[in-house]
Coordinates of C-alpha atoms and ligand atoms in Angstrom, one line a residue:
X29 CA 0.0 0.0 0.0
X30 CA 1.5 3.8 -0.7
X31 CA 0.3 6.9 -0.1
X32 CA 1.4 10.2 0.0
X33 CA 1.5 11.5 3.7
X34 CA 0.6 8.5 6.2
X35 CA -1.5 9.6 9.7
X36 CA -1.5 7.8 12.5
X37 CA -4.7 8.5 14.8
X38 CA -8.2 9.5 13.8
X39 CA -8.9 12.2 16.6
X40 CA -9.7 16.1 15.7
X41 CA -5.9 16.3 14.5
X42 CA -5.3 13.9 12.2
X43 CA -9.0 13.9 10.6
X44 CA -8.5 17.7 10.2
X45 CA -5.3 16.9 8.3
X46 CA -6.5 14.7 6.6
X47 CA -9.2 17.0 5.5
X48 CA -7.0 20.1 4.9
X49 CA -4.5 17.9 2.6
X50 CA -7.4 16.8 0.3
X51 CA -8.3 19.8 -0.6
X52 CA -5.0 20.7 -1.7
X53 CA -4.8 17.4 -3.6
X54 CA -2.3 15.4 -1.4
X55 CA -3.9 11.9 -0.6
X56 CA -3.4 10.8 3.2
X57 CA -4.3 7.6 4.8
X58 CA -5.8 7.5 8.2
X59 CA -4.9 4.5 10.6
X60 CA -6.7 4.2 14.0
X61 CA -7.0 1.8 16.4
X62 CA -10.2 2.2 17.6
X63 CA -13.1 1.7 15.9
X64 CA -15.4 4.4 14.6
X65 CA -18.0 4.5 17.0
X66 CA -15.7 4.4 19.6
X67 CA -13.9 7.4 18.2
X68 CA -17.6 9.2 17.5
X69 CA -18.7 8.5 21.2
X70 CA -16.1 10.2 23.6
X71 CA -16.9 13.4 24.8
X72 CA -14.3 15.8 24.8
X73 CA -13.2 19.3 24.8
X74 CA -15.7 21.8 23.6
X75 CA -14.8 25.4 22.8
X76 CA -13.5 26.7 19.4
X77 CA -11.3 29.4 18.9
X78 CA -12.6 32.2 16.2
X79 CA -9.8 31.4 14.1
X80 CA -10.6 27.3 14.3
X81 CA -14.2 28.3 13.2
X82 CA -12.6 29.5 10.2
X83 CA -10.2 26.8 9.2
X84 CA -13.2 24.4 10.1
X85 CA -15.6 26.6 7.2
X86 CA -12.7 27.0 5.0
X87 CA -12.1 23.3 5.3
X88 CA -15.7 22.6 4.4
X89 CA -16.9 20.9 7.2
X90 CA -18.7 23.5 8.8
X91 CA -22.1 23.6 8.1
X92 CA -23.3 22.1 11.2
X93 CA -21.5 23.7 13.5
X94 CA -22.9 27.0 11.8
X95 CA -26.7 25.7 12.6
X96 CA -26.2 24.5 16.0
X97 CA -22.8 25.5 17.9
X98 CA -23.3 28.4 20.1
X99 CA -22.0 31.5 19.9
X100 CA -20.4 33.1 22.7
X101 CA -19.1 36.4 23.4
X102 CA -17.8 36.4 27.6
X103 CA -17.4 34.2 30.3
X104 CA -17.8 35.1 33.5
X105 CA -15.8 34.7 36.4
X106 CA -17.0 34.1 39.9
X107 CA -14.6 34.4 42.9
X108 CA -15.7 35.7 47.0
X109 CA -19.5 35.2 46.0
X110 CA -19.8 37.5 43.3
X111 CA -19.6 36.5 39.1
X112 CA -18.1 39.0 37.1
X113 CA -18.4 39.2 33.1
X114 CA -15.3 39.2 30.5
X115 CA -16.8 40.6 27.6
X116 CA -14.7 39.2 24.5
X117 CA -16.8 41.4 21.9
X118 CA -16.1 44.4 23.6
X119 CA -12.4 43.7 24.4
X120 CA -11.2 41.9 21.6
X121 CA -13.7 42.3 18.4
X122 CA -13.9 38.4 18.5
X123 CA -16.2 35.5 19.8
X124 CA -15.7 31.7 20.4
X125 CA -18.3 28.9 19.5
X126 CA -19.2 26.4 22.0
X127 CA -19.3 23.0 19.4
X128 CA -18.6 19.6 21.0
X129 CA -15.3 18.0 19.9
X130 CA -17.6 15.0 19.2
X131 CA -19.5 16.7 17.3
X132 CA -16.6 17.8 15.0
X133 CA -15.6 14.3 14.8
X134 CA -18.3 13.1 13.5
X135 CA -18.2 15.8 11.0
X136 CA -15.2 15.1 9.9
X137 CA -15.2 11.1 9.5
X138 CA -18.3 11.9 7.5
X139 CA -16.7 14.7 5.2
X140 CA -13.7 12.3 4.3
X141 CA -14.9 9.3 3.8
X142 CA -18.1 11.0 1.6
X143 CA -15.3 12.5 -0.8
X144 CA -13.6 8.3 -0.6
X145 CA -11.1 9.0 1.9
X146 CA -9.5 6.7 3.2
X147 CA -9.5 6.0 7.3
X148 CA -8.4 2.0 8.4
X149 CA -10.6 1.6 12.0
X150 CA -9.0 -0.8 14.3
X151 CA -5.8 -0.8 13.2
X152 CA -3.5 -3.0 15.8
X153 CA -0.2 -2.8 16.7
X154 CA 0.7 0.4 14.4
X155 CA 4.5 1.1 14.4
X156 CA 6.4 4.2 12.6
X157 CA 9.5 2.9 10.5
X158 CA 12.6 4.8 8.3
X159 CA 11.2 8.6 9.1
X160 CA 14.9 9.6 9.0
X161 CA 14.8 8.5 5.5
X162 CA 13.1 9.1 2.2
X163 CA 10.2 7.0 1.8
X164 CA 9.1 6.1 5.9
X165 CA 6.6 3.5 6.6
X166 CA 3.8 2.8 9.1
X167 CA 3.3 -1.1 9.6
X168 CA -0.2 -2.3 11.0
X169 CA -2.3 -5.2 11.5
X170 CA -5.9 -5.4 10.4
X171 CA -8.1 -8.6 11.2
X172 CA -5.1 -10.8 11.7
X173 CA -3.4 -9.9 8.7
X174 CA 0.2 -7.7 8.4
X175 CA 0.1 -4.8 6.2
X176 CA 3.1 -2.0 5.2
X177 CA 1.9 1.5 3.8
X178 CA 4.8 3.4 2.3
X179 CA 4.5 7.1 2.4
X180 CA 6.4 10.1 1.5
X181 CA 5.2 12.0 5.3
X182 CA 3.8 10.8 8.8
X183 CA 1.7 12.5 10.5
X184 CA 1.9 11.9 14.4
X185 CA -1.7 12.7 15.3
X186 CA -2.1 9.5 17.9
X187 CA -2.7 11.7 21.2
X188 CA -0.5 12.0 24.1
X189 CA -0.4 8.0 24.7
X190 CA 0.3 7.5 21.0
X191 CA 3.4 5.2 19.2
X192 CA 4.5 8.2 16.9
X193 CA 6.0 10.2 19.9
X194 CA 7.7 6.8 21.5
X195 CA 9.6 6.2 18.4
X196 CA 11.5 9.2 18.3
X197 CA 14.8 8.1 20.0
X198 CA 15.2 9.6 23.0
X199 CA 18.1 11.3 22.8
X200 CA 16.7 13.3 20.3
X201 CA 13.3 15.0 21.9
X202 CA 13.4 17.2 25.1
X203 CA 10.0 17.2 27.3
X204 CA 9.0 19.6 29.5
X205 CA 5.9 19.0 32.4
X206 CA 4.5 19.9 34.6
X207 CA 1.6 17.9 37.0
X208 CA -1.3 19.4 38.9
X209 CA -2.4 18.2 42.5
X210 CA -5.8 17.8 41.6
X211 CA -8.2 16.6 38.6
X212 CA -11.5 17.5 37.2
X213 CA -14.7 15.1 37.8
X214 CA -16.7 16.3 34.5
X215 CA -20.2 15.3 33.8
X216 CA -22.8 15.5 30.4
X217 CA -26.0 15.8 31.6
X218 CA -29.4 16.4 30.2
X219 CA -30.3 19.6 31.8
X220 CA -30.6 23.3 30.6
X221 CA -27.2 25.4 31.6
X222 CA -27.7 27.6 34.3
X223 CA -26.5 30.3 32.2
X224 CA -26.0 31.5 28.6
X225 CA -22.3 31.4 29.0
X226 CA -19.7 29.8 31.0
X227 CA -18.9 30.3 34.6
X228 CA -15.3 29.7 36.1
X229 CA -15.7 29.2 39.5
X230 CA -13.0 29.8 42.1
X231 CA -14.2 28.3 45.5
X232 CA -12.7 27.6 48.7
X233 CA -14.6 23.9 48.3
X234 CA -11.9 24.3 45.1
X235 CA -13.3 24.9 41.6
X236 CA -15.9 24.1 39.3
X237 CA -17.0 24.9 35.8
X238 CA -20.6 25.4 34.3
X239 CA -20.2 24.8 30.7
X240 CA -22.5 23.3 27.9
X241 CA -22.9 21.1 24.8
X242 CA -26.7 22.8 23.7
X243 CA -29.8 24.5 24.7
X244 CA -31.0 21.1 26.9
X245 CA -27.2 19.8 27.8
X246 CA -24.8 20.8 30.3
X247 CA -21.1 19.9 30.9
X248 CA -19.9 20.6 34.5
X249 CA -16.7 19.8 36.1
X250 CA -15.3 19.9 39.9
X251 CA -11.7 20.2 41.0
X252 CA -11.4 16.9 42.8
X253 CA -8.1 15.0 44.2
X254 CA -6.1 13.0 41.5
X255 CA -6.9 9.8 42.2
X256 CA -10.6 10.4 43.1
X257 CA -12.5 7.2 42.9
X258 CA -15.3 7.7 40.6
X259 CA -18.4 5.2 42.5
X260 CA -17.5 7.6 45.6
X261 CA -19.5 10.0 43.5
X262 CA -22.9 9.3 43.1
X263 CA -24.8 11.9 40.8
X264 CA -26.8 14.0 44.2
X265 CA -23.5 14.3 45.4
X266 CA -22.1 16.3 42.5
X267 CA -25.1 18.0 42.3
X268 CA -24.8 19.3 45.7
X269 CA -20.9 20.3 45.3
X270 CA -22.1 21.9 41.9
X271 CA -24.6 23.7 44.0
X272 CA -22.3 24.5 46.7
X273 CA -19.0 26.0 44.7
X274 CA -21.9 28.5 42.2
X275 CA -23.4 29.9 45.2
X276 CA -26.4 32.8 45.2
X277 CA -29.3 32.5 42.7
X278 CA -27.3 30.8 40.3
X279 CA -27.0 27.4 42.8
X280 CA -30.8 27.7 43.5
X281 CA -31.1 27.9 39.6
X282 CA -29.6 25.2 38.9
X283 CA -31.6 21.7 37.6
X284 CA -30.2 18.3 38.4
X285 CA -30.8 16.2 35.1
X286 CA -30.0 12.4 34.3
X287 CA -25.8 12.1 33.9
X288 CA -25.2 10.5 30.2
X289 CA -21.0 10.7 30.8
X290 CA -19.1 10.7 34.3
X291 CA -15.7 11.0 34.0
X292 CA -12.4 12.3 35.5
X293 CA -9.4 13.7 33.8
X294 CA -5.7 14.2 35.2
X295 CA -4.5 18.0 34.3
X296 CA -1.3 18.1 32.9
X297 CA 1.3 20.8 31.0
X298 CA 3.1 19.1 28.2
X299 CA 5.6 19.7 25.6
X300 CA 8.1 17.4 24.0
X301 CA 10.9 19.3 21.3
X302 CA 11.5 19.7 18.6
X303 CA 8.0 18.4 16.9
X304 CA 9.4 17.4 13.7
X305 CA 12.2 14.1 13.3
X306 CA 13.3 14.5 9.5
X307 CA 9.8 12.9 8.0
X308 CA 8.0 12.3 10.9
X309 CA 5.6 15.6 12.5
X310 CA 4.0 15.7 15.7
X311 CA 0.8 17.5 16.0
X312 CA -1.8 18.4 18.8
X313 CA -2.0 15.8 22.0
X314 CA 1.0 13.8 20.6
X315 CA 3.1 16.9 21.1
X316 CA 1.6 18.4 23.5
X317 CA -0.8 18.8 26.7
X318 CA -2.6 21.7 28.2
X319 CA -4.6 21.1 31.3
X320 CA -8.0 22.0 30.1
X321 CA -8.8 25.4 32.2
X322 CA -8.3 27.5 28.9
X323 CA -10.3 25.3 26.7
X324 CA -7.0 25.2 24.6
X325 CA -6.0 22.0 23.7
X326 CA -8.5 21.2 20.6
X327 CA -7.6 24.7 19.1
X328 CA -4.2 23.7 19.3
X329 CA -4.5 20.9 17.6
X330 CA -6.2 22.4 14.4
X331 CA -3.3 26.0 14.6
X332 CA -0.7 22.6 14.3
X333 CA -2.7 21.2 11.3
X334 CA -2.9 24.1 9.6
X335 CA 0.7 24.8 9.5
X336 CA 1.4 21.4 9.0
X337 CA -0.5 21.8 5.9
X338 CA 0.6 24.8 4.6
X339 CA 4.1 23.0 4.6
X340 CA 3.4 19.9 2.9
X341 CA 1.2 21.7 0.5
X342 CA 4.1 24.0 -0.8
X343 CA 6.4 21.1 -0.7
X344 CA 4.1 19.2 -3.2
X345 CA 3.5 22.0 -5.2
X346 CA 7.3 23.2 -5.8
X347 CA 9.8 21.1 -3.9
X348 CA 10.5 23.7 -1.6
X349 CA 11.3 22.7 1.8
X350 CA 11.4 25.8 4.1
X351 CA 8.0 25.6 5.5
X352 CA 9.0 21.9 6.7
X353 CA 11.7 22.8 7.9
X354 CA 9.9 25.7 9.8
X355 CA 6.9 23.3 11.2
X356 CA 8.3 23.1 14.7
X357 CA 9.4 26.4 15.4
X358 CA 6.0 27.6 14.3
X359 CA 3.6 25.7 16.4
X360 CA 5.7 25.9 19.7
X361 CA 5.9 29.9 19.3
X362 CA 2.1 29.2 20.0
X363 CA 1.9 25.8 22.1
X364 CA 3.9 28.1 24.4
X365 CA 1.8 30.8 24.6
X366 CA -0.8 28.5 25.0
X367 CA 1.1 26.5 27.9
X368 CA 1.5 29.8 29.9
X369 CA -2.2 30.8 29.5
X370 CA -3.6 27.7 30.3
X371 CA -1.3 27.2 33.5
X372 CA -2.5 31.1 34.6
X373 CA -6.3 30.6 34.5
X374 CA -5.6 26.5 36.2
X375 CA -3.5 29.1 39.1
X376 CA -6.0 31.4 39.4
X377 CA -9.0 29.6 39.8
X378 CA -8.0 25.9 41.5
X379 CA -7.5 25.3 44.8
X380 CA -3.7 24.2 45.7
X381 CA -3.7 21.6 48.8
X382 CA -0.2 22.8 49.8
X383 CA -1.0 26.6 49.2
X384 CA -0.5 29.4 52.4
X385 CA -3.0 31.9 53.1
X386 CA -0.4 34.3 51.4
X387 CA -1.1 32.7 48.2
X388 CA -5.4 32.7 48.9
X389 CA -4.8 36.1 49.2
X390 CA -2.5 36.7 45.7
X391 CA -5.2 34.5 44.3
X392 CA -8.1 36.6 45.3
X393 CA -6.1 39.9 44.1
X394 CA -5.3 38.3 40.7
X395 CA -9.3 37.6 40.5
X396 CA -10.2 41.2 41.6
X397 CA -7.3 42.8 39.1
X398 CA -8.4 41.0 36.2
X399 CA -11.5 41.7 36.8
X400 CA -11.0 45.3 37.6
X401 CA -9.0 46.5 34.9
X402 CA -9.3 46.8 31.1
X403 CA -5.9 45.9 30.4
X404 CA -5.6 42.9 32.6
X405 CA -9.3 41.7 31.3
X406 CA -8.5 42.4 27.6
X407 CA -5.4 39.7 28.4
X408 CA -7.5 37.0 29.4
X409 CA -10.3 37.7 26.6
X410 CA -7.6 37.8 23.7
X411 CA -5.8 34.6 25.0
X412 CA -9.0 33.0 25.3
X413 CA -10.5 34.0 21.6
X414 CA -7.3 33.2 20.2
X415 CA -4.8 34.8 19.7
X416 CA -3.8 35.6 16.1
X417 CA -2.4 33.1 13.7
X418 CA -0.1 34.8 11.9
Ligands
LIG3 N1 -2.3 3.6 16.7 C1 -3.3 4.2 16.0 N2 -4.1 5.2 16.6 C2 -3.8 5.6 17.8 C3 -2.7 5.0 18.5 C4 -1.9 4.0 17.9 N3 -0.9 3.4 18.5 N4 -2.6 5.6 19.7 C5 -3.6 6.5 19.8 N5 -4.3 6.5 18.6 C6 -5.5 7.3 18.3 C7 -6.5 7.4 19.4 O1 -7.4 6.3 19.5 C8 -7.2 8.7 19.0 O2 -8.3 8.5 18.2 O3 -5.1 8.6 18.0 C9 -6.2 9.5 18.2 C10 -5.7 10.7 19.0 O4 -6.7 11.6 19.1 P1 -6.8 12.7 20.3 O5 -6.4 12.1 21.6 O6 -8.2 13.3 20.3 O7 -5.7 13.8 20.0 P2 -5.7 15.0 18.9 O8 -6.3 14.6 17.6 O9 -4.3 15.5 19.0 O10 -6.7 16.1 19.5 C11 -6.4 16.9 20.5 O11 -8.5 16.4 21.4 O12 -8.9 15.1 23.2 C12 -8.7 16.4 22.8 O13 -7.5 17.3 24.7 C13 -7.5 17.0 23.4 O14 -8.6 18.8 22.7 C14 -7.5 18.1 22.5 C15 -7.6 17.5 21.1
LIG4 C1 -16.2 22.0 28.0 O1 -17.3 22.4 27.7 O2 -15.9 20.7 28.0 C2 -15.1 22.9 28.4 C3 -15.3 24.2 28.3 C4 -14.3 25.1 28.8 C5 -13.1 24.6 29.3 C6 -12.9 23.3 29.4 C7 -13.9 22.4 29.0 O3 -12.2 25.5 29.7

């Protein structure tokens, strides 16, 4: 089997590549290891960028998230029993659309294979060959049988757990991380949100986030310890922390509904180096990790995609190598903006077990500051929207 740039994983990254290379005329292969519904069904991030709206219309998949994602133009923040507004369309011109990563997905996998693309579900035992040379390889194993597909580019979109990342020899990559003493216990439930946009919650309970998927579905998450055992948290009882961490009319407000997803997720900063091995290109969760507090890590993914594609499309078109050869330095100027926002808001609004009342105090002034001032709120809101792509 051949192609002409080989990706490994089917998630937001890899299907938007995918996407992005067809319409430039560059055939890709998709090998995933799950199988589709699997990849369709897992609820994930859910906040889009202005500028991944418009590489999502401009890669022709977004007509549904036109009709039914929501348009926002703030968050609010609420810290010492009060919420306060960050209005994005004032401070920045810009908005961001809440759209479920799911959603997208299923977008996607529709769009490519509608147009005959090509995407192997349940690929086993995937492994990444010769990317220091000129023609790499990806071997895989499809219902018992052993198959090569030559290429003349991989594209590393497996996710942080992923095999394209592992076979970069070590020596070669420099990681940096950073782990957070606490995790968030999400749910998807079938209730209206208690607001029309999100709240951030910083609590002394620790914090919580009021988010949604639709008109009828919420997403809500609590700070919770790391290794927090899921059956210890019946749904009344995150109801009642919910309840406890909004506060005022808001808490009153809001509606238990039935749970459809329970889940919690560790919050990690990370970034591996360079994100580029001679044929081989890292992009989105295989490169890197943002703890989810800015709603970043999806919008990273596509701003690595597009450049990605912008790269391979000029090398296909003349030869020319400089925007390969640029990939990695591009996307970490960004991944590293993004790391440092996303670490601020998970600082400002969690709850740190080991933390003195000198830092409660910081933490409350930070709130107050950026909530105060023009300057300080306009930071947030343009970080938040996006910043510019270049
Ligand atoms: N072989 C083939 N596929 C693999 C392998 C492997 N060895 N390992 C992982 N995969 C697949 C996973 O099953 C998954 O479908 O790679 C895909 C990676 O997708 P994501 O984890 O969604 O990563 P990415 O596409 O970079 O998207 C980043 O998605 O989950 C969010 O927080 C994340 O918002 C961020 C965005
Ligand atoms: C979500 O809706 O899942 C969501 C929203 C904002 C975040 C993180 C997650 O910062």
């Amino acid at each position: 089997m051949r192609t002409q740039v080989g990706i490994v994983g089917a998630g937001p990254a890899g299907l938007l590549l995918s996407q992005l290379l067809h319409l430039r005329g560059i055939e890709t292969v998709i090998l995933e290891r799950r199988s589709r519904e699997y990849v369709e069904g897992r609820i994930r991030a859910g906040v889009l960028e202005q500028g991944t709206v418009d590489l999502l219309n401009k890669a022709q998949v977004g007509e549904r998230m036109r009709r039914v994602g929501l348009v926002h133009e703030g968050i609010e923040l609420s810290f010492g029993g009060r919420r306060h507004r960050i209005d994005f369309r004032a401070l920045t011109g810009k908005a961001v659309t809440v759209y479920g990563q799911t959603e997208l997905t299923k977008d996607l996998i529709g769009a490519r294979l509608a147009a005959g693309g090509k995407i192997v579900f349940e690929a086993e035992d995937v492994s990444v060959h010769d990317f220091d040379r000129d023609r790499p390889k990806l071997r895989f194993r499809k219902g018992g049988r052993a198959h090569v597909l030559s290429c003349d580019f991989i594209g590393g979109c497996d996710g942080f757990h992923g095999v394209c990342r592992a076979s970069v020899p070590r020596d070669a990559l420099t990681t940096y991380e950073r782990t957070y003493p606490f995790a968030w216990l999400g749910i998807l439930a079938e209730t209206p949100p208690v607001s029309d946009e999100l709240i951030y919650c910083q609590h002394e309970r620790g914090f919580a986030l009021f988010s949604m998927r639709s008109p009828s579905l919420s997403r809500l998450y609590i700070q919770c310890a790391p290794d927090e055992n899921l059956d210890e948290w019946p749904d009344a009882r995150i109801w009642d922390e919910l309840r406890a961490r909004l506060g005022g009319d808001a808490a009153e407000a809001l509606q238990s509904g039935p749970s459809l997803e329970k889940s919690i997720a560790p919050m990690r900063s990370f970034v591996a180096e360079p994100m580029r091995f001679g044929r081989l290109f890292l992009a989105g969760d295989a490169a890197h990790i943002v703890p989810p507090t800015g709603a970043k890590g999806l919008n990273l993914a596509a701003a690595d995609v597009r450049v990605l594609a912008r790269a391979l499309t000029e090398f296909y078109a003349s030869g020319r190598t400089g925007l390969i050869e640029a990939y990695s330095d591009a996307c970490l100027r960004r991944v590293w903006k993004a790391q440092r926002f996303s670490w601020w808001m998970t600082s400002m609004l969690h709850r740190f077990p080991e933390r003195q009342p000198f830092d409660d105090r910081l933490q409350l002034a930070e709130l107050d500051y950026v909530t105060g001032s023009i300057a300080a709120s306009t930071a947030l809101a343009e970080n938040y929207v996006g910043l510019p792509l270049d």
